[in-house]
Structure formats: structure tokens, C-alpha cells
Amino acid sequence: MQWEVKSRECDLGEQQLLDKAIKGDKDALSLLLQNNYQFIMGYFIKLTSSPEIALDLTQETMLRAIKKLSQFNKKAKLSTWLITIGTNIYRDWLRKEKRAKEELDQLVINEPAPKNDALNQIIESLPPEKRLPLVLKYYYGYTYEEIAIILEIPPGTVRSRLHNTIKELRCKL
Amino acid sequence: MLNCQKAEELMIDTLLEKKPLPKEVASHINECQSCQVLFDDLQKMKSLLDEPIESMNTPPIWYFSHLVSSNKEDEITSQETILFFLLAGFILGIAYWVIRLNLFGPFIAITSFGALLLSLVAVSVGRETRD
Ligand SMILES: [Zn+2]
């Protein structure tokens, strides 16, 4: 996990940078966002399979983080907080996307976007409520409790949902 | 002895947690045909999930500085708050004494003279920075 390694390496100075950023130091905040960029970007690429969409969602996540920094609980990890914000932005995007698609469907028969590799196909075949826990668990190594907090779902359902997802993917292989 | 259902659960956990396969599961797989098939499928899935994806470069720091400065409202520091209250107190004090001592005439004269001086200073400073 290259993003993970990268973000962990930056942990040493992260607390100091965070303290400064919360006090209003813009340089510290910029550096923190830069350090976490790949981490968030990778998350969106996994979720959307599209670097262009991932770029937009990453920028939106960064903007929301800048505006809401005062609400950040210092006990949490910054990367986890950013992933939580990113998850909400991804869900908003899905809703908008669904609405736009419905409107478009009434007008034209739209061609499916070309999907290249097998990985994109298998992840994209999953509905978002299964895709999100899989990406958070498999690629980011979050615990079931952390995933439950990020996704705002009961901790008991995370493991069973993931197991069901794996079984479902197996049938699609 | 491990049953198939338990073996299946442990294999999926192994995949999700990226842990090595427990010995008991490995020995069960050797003896059980259907679990062997499941194990092979999970390995196939793992190699698919581990396919590298196109990664993107991190933008330079000025991109983040720009994002931050164009979106973060400047918060008022405590120093600025103190300064604000001091200034407000000063103005209120002057107003109080002007009313109390009935000094409207001299007050207006002094403030207009002050305003004139300030605008002269502003003009010269403006000229200097322009040159
Ligand atoms: Zn078995």
C-alpha cells in the first residue's frame, strides 16, 4: 500500500503540523493536505475507477476539510477524518450521478462507458454499500470498528457484509 | 476438527486481513475438495484485487496553499479581539467626555484636522508606493 506507507511516514511531524493548522497556520494545513493527497486520491480511484472523477472528489474533500478543520477531533487520525469526509462526498456524488443518469436515460439510450481491466469490473459490479467496506478493509486495512464509524453503520454488520461481498464476488469470477 | 463453514469463514478473513493462512485451515483444504476449490477462487480474486491501478502525481505545495488561502476565512485572533475592544473603549471614552464637557466645537475641529492630516499621509504614501 504505497499511499498508506507514505502517510504513515509523515506521522512524526503530523501532530505538530495539526496543532499549528488548527491555530490558523495556513502553511501547516497546506502541507498536511499535500501529505494526505495520495491517500484520498487512491481511495476515490478505487471507488470510482476514474482518475478524472477521483481528482474532482479529492479536491472537494480537501475544500470541505479546510472549511471544517475547527470541527476536527484531535484524538482521531487526520487521514481517517479525511476518509470520512471523502465517504460523504462520494455518497453525495453517487446521488447526483444517479439523478443525472435518470434524467439522461429519459432522453437518450446511453452507451456504457468503456471499462478496461478486470479489477475495475469486479469492484464496479458491487453496489456502493458493499464497495465502500471492501475498499476500506482490503486496501486501507481499517478495523471493523473503524469502518463502522466511517460509514456510520453498526459494527456488527461490517464483518458479515464483507463476508457476503466476498462470496458474491466469487460467483462473478 | 474444522468444519467447512468455519474453514470458509477463516479463509475469507485471511483474504480480508491479508494474513497467512492458519495451519488448521491449510490441512482442511488438503483433505476437502470443495474447500480447495473455494481457496483457489479466493486466490484468483486476491490477484485481481491486487492489480496495480493508475496512480496520480501529487500536485505541488502551491496548489494546496492556494486551496487553503482561497477557502479559509481568516479567523480573528485573541490579540485582534483585545485591540478591537481597546479601540472601542477609547472611542466611547472620547464621546463621553465630549458630551460631558460640551466640547462639540473643538472636537469637530480636531477630528476634521486629523482627517485632513490622514488623507495627506495617505496621498504621499500612495505616491511613494506607486513610484
Ligand atoms: Zn471443507
PDB file of C-alpha atoms in Angstrom, chain A residues 57 119 122 155:
ATOM      1  CA  LEU A  57     -13.776  14.333  -5.448  1.00  0.00           C
ATOM      2  CA  LEU A 119     -10.320  -5.187 -11.286  1.00  0.00           C
ATOM      3  CA  ILE A 122     -15.260  -6.558 -10.254  1.00  0.00           C
ATOM      4  CA  PRO A 155     -20.101  -2.520  13.825  1.00  0.00           C
TER       5      PRO A 155
END
